[in-house]
Coordinates of C-alpha atoms and ligand atoms in Angstrom, one line a residue:
M1 CA 0.0 0.0 0.0
T2 CA 1.4 3.4 -0.9
N3 CA 1.4 6.2 1.6
A4 CA 0.5 9.6 0.0
S5 CA 1.4 11.6 3.2
V6 CA 5.1 10.8 3.1
A7 CA 7.1 14.1 2.9
L8 CA 8.7 14.2 -0.5
P9 CA 9.7 17.0 -2.8
S10 CA 6.6 18.0 -4.8
C11 CA 8.0 18.5 -8.2
T12 CA 10.4 15.5 -8.9
V13 CA 9.0 13.9 -12.0
I14 CA 9.1 10.2 -12.3
S15 CA 7.6 7.5 -14.5
C16 CA 4.5 6.4 -12.7
V17 CA 2.8 3.0 -13.3
S18 CA -0.8 2.7 -12.4
P19 CA -1.4 -0.4 -10.3
V20 CA -4.8 -0.8 -11.9
R21 CA -4.3 0.1 -15.5
Q22 CA -0.7 -0.9 -15.8
Q23 CA -0.1 2.3 -17.8
R24 CA 3.0 4.5 -17.4
R25 CA 2.8 8.3 -17.2
S26 CA 5.3 11.0 -16.3
V27 CA 4.1 12.7 -13.1
C28 CA 5.6 14.1 -9.9
I29 CA 6.3 11.6 -7.1
K30 CA 3.6 12.9 -4.8
C31 CA 0.9 12.8 -7.5
C32 CA 2.0 9.2 -8.4
L33 CA 1.6 8.1 -4.8
Q34 CA -1.7 9.9 -4.4
Q35 CA -3.0 8.7 -7.7
N36 CA -2.1 5.1 -6.9
S37 CA -3.8 5.4 -3.5
V38 CA -7.0 6.8 -5.2
L39 CA -6.9 4.0 -7.8
E40 CA -6.4 1.3 -5.1
E41 CA -9.2 2.7 -3.1
L42 CA -11.5 2.7 -6.1
K43 CA -10.4 -0.9 -6.9
S44 CA -11.0 -2.1 -3.4
L45 CA -14.5 -0.6 -3.6
G46 CA -15.0 -2.3 -7.0
V47 CA -16.3 0.9 -8.6
R48 CA -15.6 2.8 -11.8
P49 CA -16.0 6.6 -11.6
K50 CA -19.4 7.8 -12.9
K51 CA -19.3 10.4 -15.6
S52 CA -22.9 11.4 -14.8
L53 CA -21.8 12.4 -11.3
G54 CA -18.7 14.2 -12.5
Q55 CA -16.5 11.8 -10.6
N56 CA -12.9 13.0 -11.3
F57 CA -10.9 12.5 -8.2
L58 CA -8.1 14.8 -7.1
V59 CA -4.7 13.0 -7.2
S60 CA -2.4 16.0 -6.7
E61 CA -1.1 16.7 -3.2
A62 CA 0.1 20.1 -4.4
V63 CA -3.4 21.1 -5.6
L64 CA -4.9 19.9 -2.3
S65 CA -2.5 22.2 -0.5
D66 CA -3.2 25.1 -2.9
I67 CA -6.9 24.8 -2.3
V68 CA -6.8 24.8 1.5
N69 CA -4.2 27.6 1.4
A70 CA -6.5 29.7 -0.9
A71 CA -9.3 29.1 1.5
S72 CA -7.0 29.9 4.5
V73 CA -8.4 26.8 6.3
Q74 CA -7.5 26.8 9.9
A75 CA -8.2 24.9 13.1
G76 CA -11.7 25.6 14.2
D77 CA -13.2 26.4 10.8
H78 CA -16.5 24.8 9.9
I79 CA -16.5 23.7 6.3
L80 CA -19.2 22.5 4.0
E81 CA -17.8 20.2 1.4
I82 CA -19.9 19.2 -1.6
G83 CA -19.1 15.9 -3.3
P84 CA -16.4 14.5 -1.0
G85 CA -16.1 11.4 -3.2
L86 CA -13.4 9.2 -1.5
G87 CA -12.8 11.8 1.1
T88 CA -9.3 13.0 0.0
L89 CA -10.0 16.7 0.5
T90 CA -12.1 15.9 3.6
D91 CA -9.1 14.2 5.1
R92 CA -6.9 17.2 4.4
L93 CA -9.4 19.6 6.0
V94 CA -9.7 17.4 9.1
K95 CA -5.9 17.3 9.4
L96 CA -5.9 21.1 9.5
G97 CA -8.3 21.0 12.4
A98 CA -11.5 21.9 10.5
T99 CA -14.9 20.4 11.1
V100 CA -16.5 19.2 7.9
L101 CA -20.1 18.7 6.8
A102 CA -19.7 16.5 3.7
I103 CA -22.7 16.1 1.4
E104 CA -22.3 13.2 -1.1
K105 CA -24.9 12.0 -3.6
D106 CA -23.4 8.7 -4.7
D107 CA -24.8 5.8 -2.6
L108 CA -21.6 3.8 -2.5
F109 CA -19.3 6.7 -1.7
A110 CA -21.6 8.0 1.0
K111 CA -21.5 4.6 2.7
H112 CA -17.8 4.4 2.2
L113 CA -17.3 7.8 3.8
E114 CA -19.5 7.0 6.7
K115 CA -17.3 4.0 7.5
K116 CA -14.0 5.9 6.8
F117 CA -14.9 8.8 9.1
L118 CA -16.9 6.8 11.7
E119 CA -14.3 7.5 14.4
V120 CA -13.7 11.0 13.3
E121 CA -15.9 13.4 15.4
Q122 CA -15.1 16.4 13.1
V123 CA -16.8 14.9 10.1
A124 CA -20.5 14.5 9.4
V125 CA -21.5 12.8 6.2
V126 CA -24.8 13.5 4.7
H127 CA -26.0 11.2 1.9
A128 CA -27.9 13.5 -0.4
D129 CA -28.1 15.4 -3.6
V130 CA -27.1 18.9 -2.5
L131 CA -29.5 20.5 -5.0
A132 CA -32.4 18.6 -3.5
V133 CA -31.8 19.3 0.2
R134 CA -34.8 21.5 1.0
Q135 CA -33.6 22.5 4.4
L136 CA -30.0 23.3 3.4
P137 CA -29.9 26.7 5.1
E138 CA -31.2 25.2 8.4
M139 CA -28.8 22.2 8.0
I140 CA -25.9 24.7 7.7
R141 CA -27.2 26.8 10.5
T142 CA -27.2 23.8 12.8
F143 CA -23.6 23.0 11.7
Q144 CA -22.3 26.5 12.4
P145 CA -20.0 26.7 15.4
A146 CA -21.5 27.7 18.8
H147 CA -20.0 31.3 18.5
G148 CA -22.0 31.7 15.3
A149 CA -19.1 32.1 12.9
K150 CA -20.1 31.5 9.3
V151 CA -19.2 28.5 7.3
K152 CA -16.8 28.3 4.3
V153 CA -17.6 26.0 1.3
V154 CA -14.5 24.2 0.0
A155 CA -15.2 21.7 -2.7
N156 CA -14.2 20.0 -5.9
I157 CA -17.7 19.9 -7.4
P158 CA -19.1 18.1 -10.5
Y159 CA -18.8 20.6 -13.3
N160 CA -22.4 20.1 -14.4
I161 CA -24.0 21.5 -11.3
T162 CA -21.9 24.7 -11.1
S163 CA -24.7 27.2 -12.0
D164 CA -27.4 25.4 -10.0
L165 CA -25.2 25.2 -7.0
L166 CA -24.2 28.8 -7.2
S167 CA -27.9 29.8 -7.4
V168 CA -28.5 27.7 -4.2
L169 CA -25.5 28.9 -2.2
L170 CA -25.1 32.6 -3.2
P171 CA -28.2 33.8 -1.3
M172 CA -27.1 32.1 2.0
R173 CA -25.0 35.1 3.3
Q174 CA -26.5 34.6 6.8
V175 CA -24.7 31.3 7.2
I176 CA -22.0 31.2 4.5
E177 CA -18.9 33.5 4.4
S178 CA -17.2 32.4 1.2
L179 CA -17.0 29.6 -1.4
Y180 CA -13.8 28.1 -2.8
L181 CA -14.8 25.9 -5.7
L182 CA -12.7 23.8 -8.1
L183 CA -14.5 24.4 -11.4
E184 CA -14.0 23.8 -15.1
K185 CA -11.5 26.5 -16.1
G186 CA -13.7 28.1 -18.8
A187 CA -16.5 28.5 -16.3
A188 CA -14.2 29.8 -13.6
V189 CA -12.8 32.4 -15.9
R190 CA -16.3 33.4 -17.1
L191 CA -17.7 33.6 -13.6
T192 CA -14.9 35.7 -12.2
Q193 CA -13.8 37.9 -15.1
A194 CA -16.7 38.7 -17.5
R195 CA -17.5 42.4 -17.6
P196 CA -20.3 44.3 -19.3
G197 CA -19.8 44.1 -23.1
D198 CA -17.8 40.9 -23.0
K199 CA -19.2 37.9 -24.9
D200 CA -19.3 35.9 -21.7
Y201 CA -21.2 38.5 -19.7
R202 CA -24.5 36.9 -18.7
A203 CA -27.3 37.0 -16.1
M204 CA -25.1 35.0 -13.7
S205 CA -22.4 37.7 -14.0
V206 CA -24.9 40.3 -12.7
I207 CA -26.2 37.9 -10.1
L208 CA -22.7 37.3 -8.9
G209 CA -22.1 41.0 -8.6
L210 CA -25.2 41.3 -6.5
Y211 CA -24.1 38.6 -4.0
C212 CA -20.4 38.5 -3.9
Q213 CA -16.9 39.5 -4.9
A214 CA -15.6 36.8 -7.3
R215 CA -11.9 36.1 -7.9
L216 CA -10.0 33.5 -10.0
C217 CA -7.4 31.9 -7.6
F218 CA -5.3 29.6 -9.8
G219 CA -5.5 27.2 -12.6
V220 CA -5.3 23.4 -12.2
S221 CA -4.0 21.0 -14.9
R222 CA -6.3 18.2 -15.9
E223 CA -3.5 15.8 -15.0
A224 CA -4.3 16.5 -11.3
F225 CA -7.4 14.2 -11.6
H226 CA -8.3 10.6 -12.0
P227 CA -9.7 9.9 -14.5
V228 CA -8.1 12.8 -16.5
P229 CA -11.0 15.0 -17.7
G230 CA -11.1 16.6 -21.2
V231 CA -10.6 20.1 -19.8
D232 CA -8.4 22.0 -17.3
S233 CA -9.8 23.3 -14.1
A234 CA -9.4 26.4 -11.9
V235 CA -10.2 27.4 -8.3
A236 CA -12.5 30.4 -7.9
E237 CA -13.3 32.3 -4.7
F238 CA -16.7 33.8 -4.1
N239 CA -16.7 36.1 -1.1
L240 CA -20.3 36.7 -0.1
H241 CA -21.3 40.3 0.7
E242 CA -22.5 40.5 4.3
Q243 CA -25.5 42.6 3.2
L244 CA -27.3 43.0 0.0
D245 CA -27.9 46.4 -1.6
K246 CA -30.7 47.9 0.5
R247 CA -32.7 48.7 -2.6
V248 CA -33.2 45.0 -3.6
E249 CA -32.9 43.4 -0.2
E250 CA -36.7 42.8 0.2
H251 CA -37.2 41.8 -3.4
E252 CA -34.2 39.5 -4.0
D253 CA -36.0 36.8 -5.9
D254 CA -37.8 39.2 -8.1
F255 CA -34.6 41.1 -8.9
V256 CA -32.9 37.8 -9.9
A257 CA -36.0 36.9 -12.1
F258 CA -35.8 40.5 -13.6
V259 CA -32.1 40.0 -14.5
S260 CA -32.6 36.5 -15.9
A261 CA -35.5 37.8 -18.0
A262 CA -33.4 40.7 -19.3
F263 CA -30.8 38.2 -20.6
S264 CA -33.2 35.6 -21.9
M265 CA -32.7 36.1 -25.6
K266 CA -29.2 37.2 -26.6
R267 CA -30.1 39.1 -29.8
K268 CA -33.1 40.9 -28.3
T269 CA -33.1 44.3 -26.6
L270 CA -33.5 44.6 -22.9
I271 CA -37.1 46.0 -23.4
N272 CA -38.2 43.1 -25.6
N273 CA -36.7 40.5 -23.2
L274 CA -38.5 42.1 -20.2
K275 CA -41.9 41.3 -21.8
S276 CA -41.7 37.9 -20.2
W277 CA -41.1 39.4 -16.8
N278 CA -43.9 42.0 -16.9
A279 CA -45.4 42.9 -20.3
A280 CA -47.3 45.8 -18.9
S281 CA -44.1 47.4 -17.6
L282 CA -42.6 48.4 -20.9
P283 CA -43.6 52.1 -21.0
N284 CA -42.1 52.4 -17.5
V285 CA -39.0 50.6 -18.6
V286 CA -38.6 53.1 -21.4
S287 CA -39.0 56.1 -19.1
C288 CA -36.7 54.5 -16.4
L289 CA -34.0 53.9 -19.1
D290 CA -34.5 57.4 -20.3
S291 CA -34.2 58.9 -16.8
G292 CA -30.9 56.9 -16.4
G293 CA -29.7 58.3 -19.8
L294 CA -29.9 54.9 -21.5
S295 CA -31.2 54.1 -24.9
P296 CA -34.4 52.1 -25.4
Q297 CA -32.4 49.9 -27.8
I298 CA -29.9 48.9 -25.1
R299 CA -29.1 45.2 -24.5
A300 CA -28.8 43.6 -21.1
E301 CA -25.1 42.8 -21.7
A302 CA -24.3 46.6 -21.6
L303 CA -25.4 47.1 -18.0
D304 CA -23.5 46.4 -14.9
V305 CA -25.0 45.3 -11.6
S306 CA -25.4 49.0 -10.4
A307 CA -27.3 49.9 -13.6
F308 CA -29.6 46.9 -13.2
I309 CA -30.3 47.9 -9.5
A310 CA -31.0 51.5 -10.5
L311 CA -33.4 50.4 -13.3
Y312 CA -35.1 47.9 -11.0
T313 CA -35.5 50.5 -8.3
C314 CA -37.0 53.0 -10.7
L315 CA -39.5 50.3 -11.7
R316 CA -40.4 49.5 -8.1
V317 CA -41.1 53.2 -7.6
H318 CA -43.9 52.7 -10.2
H319 CA -45.0 49.6 -8.2
I320 CA -43.8 47.3 -11.0
S321 CA -42.7 43.7 -10.2
R322 CA -42.9 40.3 -11.9
K323 CA -46.3 39.4 -13.5
Ligands
LIG401 C1 -15.3 16.0 -9.0 S1 -15.8 14.7 -7.9 C2 -14.8 15.2 -6.5 C3 -14.5 14.1 -5.5 C4 -13.5 14.5 -4.4 N1 -14.0 15.7 -3.7 C5 -12.2 14.8 -4.9 O1 -11.8 15.9 -4.9 O2 -11.5 13.8 -5.2 C6 -17.4 15.2 -7.5 C7 -18.1 14.4 -6.4 O3 -19.4 15.0 -6.2 C8 -20.4 14.0 -6.1 N2 -21.7 14.5 -6.6 C9 -22.1 14.6 -7.9 N3 -23.3 15.3 -7.9 C10 -23.6 15.6 -6.6 C11 -24.7 16.3 -6.0 N4 -25.7 16.8 -6.7 N5 -24.7 16.4 -4.6 C12 -23.7 15.9 -3.9 N6 -22.6 15.3 -4.4 C13 -22.6 15.1 -5.8 C14 -19.8 12.8 -6.9 O4 -20.4 11.6 -6.6 C15 -18.3 13.0 -6.6 O5 -18.0 12.2 -5.5

Protein backbone atom coordinates (compact mmCIF):
# COMPACT_ATOMS: atom_id res chain seq x y z
CA MET A 1 0.00 0.00 0.00
CA THR A 2 1.43 3.40 -0.93
CA ASN A 3 1.42 6.21 1.58
CA ALA A 4 0.51 9.57 0.04
CA SER A 5 1.39 11.55 3.17
CA VAL A 6 5.14 10.79 3.11
CA ALA A 7 7.06 14.08 2.91
CA LEU A 8 8.65 14.21 -0.53
CA PRO A 9 9.73 17.02 -2.83
CA SER A 10 6.61 18.00 -4.76
CA CYS A 11 8.02 18.49 -8.22
CA THR A 12 10.36 15.55 -8.87
CA VAL A 13 9.01 13.93 -12.01
CA ILE A 14 9.08 10.15 -12.27
CA SER A 15 7.58 7.55 -14.54
CA CYS A 16 4.51 6.38 -12.67
CA VAL A 17 2.84 3.01 -13.32
CA SER A 18 -0.81 2.75 -12.37
CA PRO A 19 -1.40 -0.44 -10.33
CA VAL A 20 -4.82 -0.81 -11.88
CA ARG A 21 -4.32 0.10 -15.52
CA GLN A 22 -0.68 -0.87 -15.80
CA GLN A 23 -0.10 2.32 -17.80
CA ARG A 24 3.00 4.46 -17.45
CA ARG A 25 2.81 8.29 -17.17
CA SER A 26 5.33 10.97 -16.26
CA VAL A 27 4.09 12.73 -13.12
CA CYS A 28 5.58 14.07 -9.90
CA ILE A 29 6.29 11.57 -7.10
CA LYS A 30 3.61 12.93 -4.78
CA CYS A 31 0.94 12.78 -7.52
CA CYS A 32 2.03 9.25 -8.37
CA LEU A 33 1.57 8.11 -4.77
CA GLN A 34 -1.73 9.94 -4.37
CA GLN A 35 -2.96 8.69 -7.75
CA ASN A 36 -2.10 5.11 -6.87
CA SER A 37 -3.81 5.35 -3.51
CA VAL A 38 -6.97 6.75 -5.20
CA LEU A 39 -6.86 3.96 -7.80
CA GLU A 40 -6.37 1.32 -5.13
CA GLU A 41 -9.24 2.72 -3.05
CA LEU A 42 -11.53 2.66 -6.10
CA LYS A 43 -10.39 -0.86 -6.92
CA SER A 44 -11.02 -2.09 -3.38
CA LEU A 45 -14.53 -0.63 -3.57
CA GLY A 46 -15.02 -2.30 -6.96
CA VAL A 47 -16.26 0.93 -8.60
CA ARG A 48 -15.61 2.83 -11.77
CA PRO A 49 -15.95 6.62 -11.64
CA LYS A 50 -19.35 7.75 -12.94
CA LYS A 51 -19.30 10.44 -15.63
CA SER A 52 -22.90 11.36 -14.85
CA LEU A 53 -21.85 12.44 -11.33
CA GLY A 54 -18.71 14.23 -12.54
CA GLN A 55 -16.46 11.83 -10.64
CA ASN A 56 -12.92 13.04 -11.33
CA PHE A 57 -10.89 12.55 -8.18
CA LEU A 58 -8.06 14.82 -7.10
CA VAL A 59 -4.73 13.01 -7.17
CA SER A 60 -2.42 15.98 -6.69
CA GLU A 61 -1.06 16.69 -3.23
CA ALA A 62 0.10 20.09 -4.44
CA VAL A 63 -3.38 21.08 -5.63
CA LEU A 64 -4.93 19.91 -2.34
CA SER A 65 -2.48 22.19 -0.51
CA ASP A 66 -3.17 25.08 -2.86
CA ILE A 67 -6.93 24.76 -2.32
CA VAL A 68 -6.76 24.77 1.49
CA ASN A 69 -4.24 27.62 1.37
CA ALA A 70 -6.47 29.69 -0.93
CA ALA A 71 -9.34 29.14 1.52
CA SER A 72 -7.03 29.91 4.50
CA VAL A 73 -8.39 26.83 6.26
CA GLN A 74 -7.49 26.85 9.92
CA ALA A 75 -8.21 24.86 13.05
CA GLY A 76 -11.74 25.57 14.23
CA ASP A 77 -13.15 26.39 10.78
CA HIS A 78 -16.49 24.82 9.89
CA ILE A 79 -16.49 23.73 6.27
CA LEU A 80 -19.21 22.54 3.97
CA GLU A 81 -17.79 20.16 1.38
CA ILE A 82 -19.94 19.17 -1.56
CA GLY A 83 -19.10 15.91 -3.32
CA PRO A 84 -16.39 14.51 -1.01
CA GLY A 85 -16.07 11.36 -3.16
CA LEU A 86 -13.37 9.22 -1.54
CA GLY A 87 -12.76 11.85 1.13
CA THR A 88 -9.31 13.01 0.00
CA LEU A 89 -10.02 16.71 0.49
CA THR A 90 -12.11 15.92 3.59
CA ASP A 91 -9.12 14.21 5.10
CA ARG A 92 -6.90 17.20 4.41
CA LEU A 93 -9.44 19.59 5.97
CA VAL A 94 -9.68 17.44 9.09
CA LYS A 95 -5.89 17.26 9.40
CA LEU A 96 -5.88 21.06 9.49
CA GLY A 97 -8.31 20.99 12.43
CA ALA A 98 -11.48 21.93 10.55
CA THR A 99 -14.91 20.42 11.14
CA VAL A 100 -16.54 19.20 7.94
CA LEU A 101 -20.12 18.71 6.80
CA ALA A 102 -19.72 16.52 3.72
CA ILE A 103 -22.68 16.06 1.35
CA GLU A 104 -22.32 13.18 -1.14
CA LYS A 105 -24.93 12.00 -3.64
CA ASP A 106 -23.37 8.69 -4.68
CA ASP A 107 -24.79 5.81 -2.56
CA LEU A 108 -21.60 3.82 -2.49
CA PHE A 109 -19.28 6.72 -1.68
CA ALA A 110 -21.63 8.00 1.01
CA LYS A 111 -21.51 4.57 2.71
CA HIS A 112 -17.75 4.39 2.24
CA LEU A 113 -17.28 7.85 3.79
CA GLU A 114 -19.53 7.00 6.73
CA LYS A 115 -17.26 4.03 7.50
CA LYS A 116 -14.04 5.88 6.77
CA PHE A 117 -14.87 8.78 9.11
CA LEU A 118 -16.88 6.80 11.66
CA GLU A 119 -14.35 7.47 14.40
CA VAL A 120 -13.68 11.05 13.33
CA GLU A 121 -15.88 13.40 15.35
CA GLN A 122 -15.12 16.38 13.15
CA VAL A 123 -16.80 14.86 10.07
CA ALA A 124 -20.52 14.54 9.44
CA VAL A 125 -21.46 12.77 6.22
CA VAL A 126 -24.83 13.50 4.66
CA HIS A 127 -26.00 11.19 1.92
CA ALA A 128 -27.95 13.51 -0.38
CA ASP A 129 -28.11 15.40 -3.63
CA VAL A 130 -27.05 18.87 -2.48
CA LEU A 131 -29.46 20.46 -4.97
CA ALA A 132 -32.38 18.57 -3.47
CA VAL A 133 -31.80 19.30 0.23
CA ARG A 134 -34.83 21.46 1.00
CA GLN A 135 -33.61 22.51 4.44
CA LEU A 136 -30.03 23.28 3.39
CA PRO A 137 -29.86 26.71 5.14
CA GLU A 138 -31.23 25.16 8.35
CA MET A 139 -28.79 22.24 8.05
CA ILE A 140 -25.88 24.68 7.68
CA ARG A 141 -27.16 26.82 10.55
CA THR A 142 -27.16 23.76 12.82
CA PHE A 143 -23.61 23.00 11.67
CA GLN A 144 -22.30 26.55 12.42
CA PRO A 145 -19.96 26.74 15.41
CA ALA A 146 -21.47 27.73 18.76
CA HIS A 147 -20.03 31.26 18.55
CA GLY A 148 -21.98 31.74 15.30
CA ALA A 149 -19.05 32.14 12.87
CA LYS A 150 -20.09 31.55 9.29
CA VAL A 151 -19.23 28.47 7.26
CA LYS A 152 -16.82 28.25 4.31
CA VAL A 153 -17.61 26.04 1.34
CA VAL A 154 -14.55 24.23 0.00
CA ALA A 155 -15.20 21.69 -2.72
CA ASN A 156 -14.20 19.97 -5.92
CA ILE A 157 -17.65 19.90 -7.44
CA PRO A 158 -19.05 18.07 -10.47
CA TYR A 159 -18.83 20.61 -13.29
CA ASN A 160 -22.40 20.06 -14.44
CA ILE A 161 -23.97 21.46 -11.26
CA THR A 162 -21.93 24.71 -11.14
CA SER A 163 -24.71 27.19 -12.01
CA ASP A 164 -27.41 25.42 -10.04
CA LEU A 165 -25.16 25.15 -7.01
CA LEU A 166 -24.21 28.84 -7.16
CA SER A 167 -27.90 29.76 -7.39
CA VAL A 168 -28.54 27.72 -4.24
CA LEU A 169 -25.54 28.90 -2.19
CA LEU A 170 -25.09 32.57 -3.15
CA PRO A 171 -28.22 33.77 -1.29
CA MET A 172 -27.06 32.10 1.96
CA ARG A 173 -25.05 35.07 3.29
CA GLN A 174 -26.52 34.59 6.78
CA VAL A 175 -24.69 31.27 7.18
CA ILE A 176 -21.97 31.19 4.49
CA GLU A 177 -18.94 33.47 4.42
CA SER A 178 -17.21 32.36 1.22
CA LEU A 179 -16.98 29.60 -1.38
CA TYR A 180 -13.78 28.07 -2.80
CA LEU A 181 -14.76 25.89 -5.72
CA LEU A 182 -12.72 23.81 -8.12
CA LEU A 183 -14.50 24.41 -11.43
CA GLU A 184 -14.05 23.79 -15.12
CA LYS A 185 -11.51 26.46 -16.13
CA GLY A 186 -13.70 28.13 -18.78
CA ALA A 187 -16.53 28.47 -16.28
CA ALA A 188 -14.19 29.77 -13.56
CA VAL A 189 -12.81 32.45 -15.90
CA ARG A 190 -16.28 33.39 -17.14
CA LEU A 191 -17.75 33.62 -13.65
CA THR A 192 -14.93 35.69 -12.20
CA GLN A 193 -13.82 37.89 -15.10
CA ALA A 194 -16.71 38.66 -17.47
CA ARG A 195 -17.50 42.38 -17.57
CA PRO A 196 -20.31 44.31 -19.33
CA GLY A 197 -19.83 44.12 -23.10
CA ASP A 198 -17.81 40.87 -22.99
CA LYS A 199 -19.23 37.94 -24.91
CA ASP A 200 -19.27 35.88 -21.70
CA TYR A 201 -21.21 38.48 -19.71
CA ARG A 202 -24.51 36.85 -18.69
CA ALA A 203 -27.30 37.01 -16.15
CA MET A 204 -25.09 35.02 -13.74
CA SER A 205 -22.39 37.73 -14.01
CA VAL A 206 -24.88 40.32 -12.72
CA ILE A 207 -26.23 37.95 -10.07
CA LEU A 208 -22.67 37.28 -8.86
CA GLY A 209 -22.11 41.05 -8.64
CA LEU A 210 -25.20 41.30 -6.46
CA TYR A 211 -24.13 38.60 -4.03
CA CYS A 212 -20.35 38.50 -3.90
CA GLN A 213 -16.86 39.49 -4.91
CA ALA A 214 -15.58 36.78 -7.27
CA ARG A 215 -11.89 36.06 -7.89
CA LEU A 216 -9.95 33.55 -9.96
CA CYS A 217 -7.41 31.94 -7.60
CA PHE A 218 -5.29 29.59 -9.76
CA GLY A 219 -5.47 27.15 -12.65
CA VAL A 220 -5.31 23.38 -12.20
CA SER A 221 -4.04 20.99 -14.87
CA ARG A 222 -6.34 18.16 -15.95
CA GLU A 223 -3.51 15.81 -14.96
CA ALA A 224 -4.35 16.52 -11.31
CA PHE A 225 -7.41 14.24 -11.56
CA HIS A 226 -8.27 10.61 -12.04
CA PRO A 227 -9.74 9.90 -14.50
CA VAL A 228 -8.14 12.75 -16.46
CA PRO A 229 -11.00 15.00 -17.69
CA GLY A 230 -11.08 16.56 -21.16
CA VAL A 231 -10.56 20.10 -19.83
CA ASP A 232 -8.41 21.98 -17.35
CA SER A 233 -9.81 23.35 -14.10
CA ALA A 234 -9.37 26.37 -11.86
CA VAL A 235 -10.19 27.36 -8.31
CA ALA A 236 -12.48 30.36 -7.87
CA GLU A 237 -13.29 32.29 -4.72
CA PHE A 238 -16.72 33.81 -4.08
CA ASN A 239 -16.70 36.09 -1.06
CA LEU A 240 -20.31 36.74 -0.10
CA HIS A 241 -21.34 40.31 0.73
CA GLU A 242 -22.52 40.52 4.33
CA GLN A 243 -25.47 42.62 3.24
CA LEU A 244 -27.32 43.04 -0.01
CA ASP A 245 -27.86 46.43 -1.59
CA LYS A 246 -30.72 47.88 0.48
CA ARG A 247 -32.74 48.69 -2.64
CA VAL A 248 -33.20 45.02 -3.57
CA GLU A 249 -32.93 43.40 -0.16
CA GLU A 250 -36.65 42.81 0.18
CA HIS A 251 -37.17 41.81 -3.44
CA GLU A 252 -34.18 39.55 -3.96
CA ASP A 253 -35.95 36.78 -5.88
CA ASP A 254 -37.83 39.24 -8.06
CA PHE A 255 -34.58 41.08 -8.88
CA VAL A 256 -32.92 37.79 -9.89
CA ALA A 257 -35.95 36.95 -12.08
CA PHE A 258 -35.76 40.46 -13.60
CA VAL A 259 -32.06 40.05 -14.49
CA SER A 260 -32.63 36.54 -15.86
CA ALA A 261 -35.52 37.77 -18.05
CA ALA A 262 -33.40 40.70 -19.29
CA PHE A 263 -30.80 38.25 -20.65
CA SER A 264 -33.24 35.58 -21.86
CA MET A 265 -32.66 36.11 -25.63
CA LYS A 266 -29.18 37.22 -26.59
CA ARG A 267 -30.14 39.08 -29.76
CA LYS A 268 -33.11 40.93 -28.29
CA THR A 269 -33.09 44.34 -26.64
CA LEU A 270 -33.55 44.57 -22.89
CA ILE A 271 -37.05 45.95 -23.38
CA ASN A 272 -38.15 43.07 -25.59
CA ASN A 273 -36.72 40.53 -23.17
CA LEU A 274 -38.53 42.11 -20.21
CA LYS A 275 -41.91 41.30 -21.80
CA SER A 276 -41.67 37.86 -20.20
CA TRP A 277 -41.08 39.45 -16.77
CA ASN A 278 -43.91 41.97 -16.95
CA ALA A 279 -45.36 42.88 -20.34
CA ALA A 280 -47.30 45.84 -18.94
CA SER A 281 -44.12 47.40 -17.58
CA LEU A 282 -42.64 48.36 -20.94
CA PRO A 283 -43.63 52.09 -21.02
CA ASN A 284 -42.14 52.41 -17.53
CA VAL A 285 -38.98 50.58 -18.60
CA VAL A 286 -38.60 53.09 -21.43
CA SER A 287 -39.03 56.05 -19.07
CA CYS A 288 -36.70 54.53 -16.42
CA LEU A 289 -34.05 53.87 -19.06
CA ASP A 290 -34.50 57.42 -20.27
CA SER A 291 -34.16 58.90 -16.78
CA GLY A 292 -30.91 56.92 -16.42
CA GLY A 293 -29.68 58.34 -19.75
CA LEU A 294 -29.93 54.92 -21.45
CA SER A 295 -31.21 54.15 -24.95
CA PRO A 296 -34.43 52.09 -25.36
CA GLN A 297 -32.40 49.94 -27.78
CA ILE A 298 -29.91 48.91 -25.10
CA ARG A 299 -29.14 45.21 -24.52
CA ALA A 300 -28.78 43.61 -21.12
CA GLU A 301 -25.09 42.83 -21.66
CA ALA A 302 -24.27 46.57 -21.63
CA LEU A 303 -25.44 47.06 -18.02
CA ASP A 304 -23.45 46.39 -14.87
CA VAL A 305 -25.05 45.35 -11.59
CA SER A 306 -25.43 48.96 -10.36
CA ALA A 307 -27.26 49.94 -13.57
CA PHE A 308 -29.56 46.92 -13.16
CA ILE A 309 -30.28 47.85 -9.55
CA ALA A 310 -30.98 51.49 -10.52
CA LEU A 311 -33.36 50.41 -13.30
CA TYR A 312 -35.12 47.90 -11.05
CA THR A 313 -35.45 50.49 -8.26
CA CYS A 314 -36.99 52.97 -10.69
CA LEU A 315 -39.53 50.32 -11.74
CA ARG A 316 -40.38 49.55 -8.10
CA VAL A 317 -41.14 53.24 -7.59
CA HIS A 318 -43.86 52.68 -10.22
CA HIS A 319 -44.96 49.59 -8.21
CA ILE A 320 -43.82 47.28 -10.97
CA SER A 321 -42.68 43.74 -10.25
CA ARG A 322 -42.89 40.32 -11.95
CA LYS A 323 -46.32 39.42 -13.48
C1 LIG B 1 -15.33 15.97 -9.00
S1 LIG B 1 -15.76 14.69 -7.87
C2 LIG B 1 -14.82 15.21 -6.46
C3 LIG B 1 -14.48 14.09 -5.52
C4 LIG B 1 -13.53 14.49 -4.38
N1 LIG B 1 -14.02 15.66 -3.68
C5 LIG B 1 -12.16 14.76 -4.89
O1 LIG B 1 -11.79 15.94 -4.94
O2 LIG B 1 -11.46 13.82 -5.23
C6 LIG B 1 -17.42 15.19 -7.51
C7 LIG B 1 -18.12 14.44 -6.39
O3 LIG B 1 -19.43 15.00 -6.23
C8 LIG B 1 -20.40 13.96 -6.09
N2 LIG B 1 -21.67 14.54 -6.57
C9 LIG B 1 -22.10 14.65 -7.86
N3 LIG B 1 -23.28 15.29 -7.89
C10 LIG B 1 -23.59 15.61 -6.61
C11 LIG B 1 -24.70 16.26 -6.00
N4 LIG B 1 -25.72 16.75 -6.72
N5 LIG B 1 -24.73 16.39 -4.64
C12 LIG B 1 -23.70 15.91 -3.89
N6 LIG B 1 -22.63 15.27 -4.42
C13 LIG B 1 -22.56 15.12 -5.76
C14 LIG B 1 -19.84 12.84 -6.94
O4 LIG B 1 -20.40 11.60 -6.59
C15 LIG B 1 -18.35 12.95 -6.62
O5 LIG B 1 -18.04 12.25 -5.46
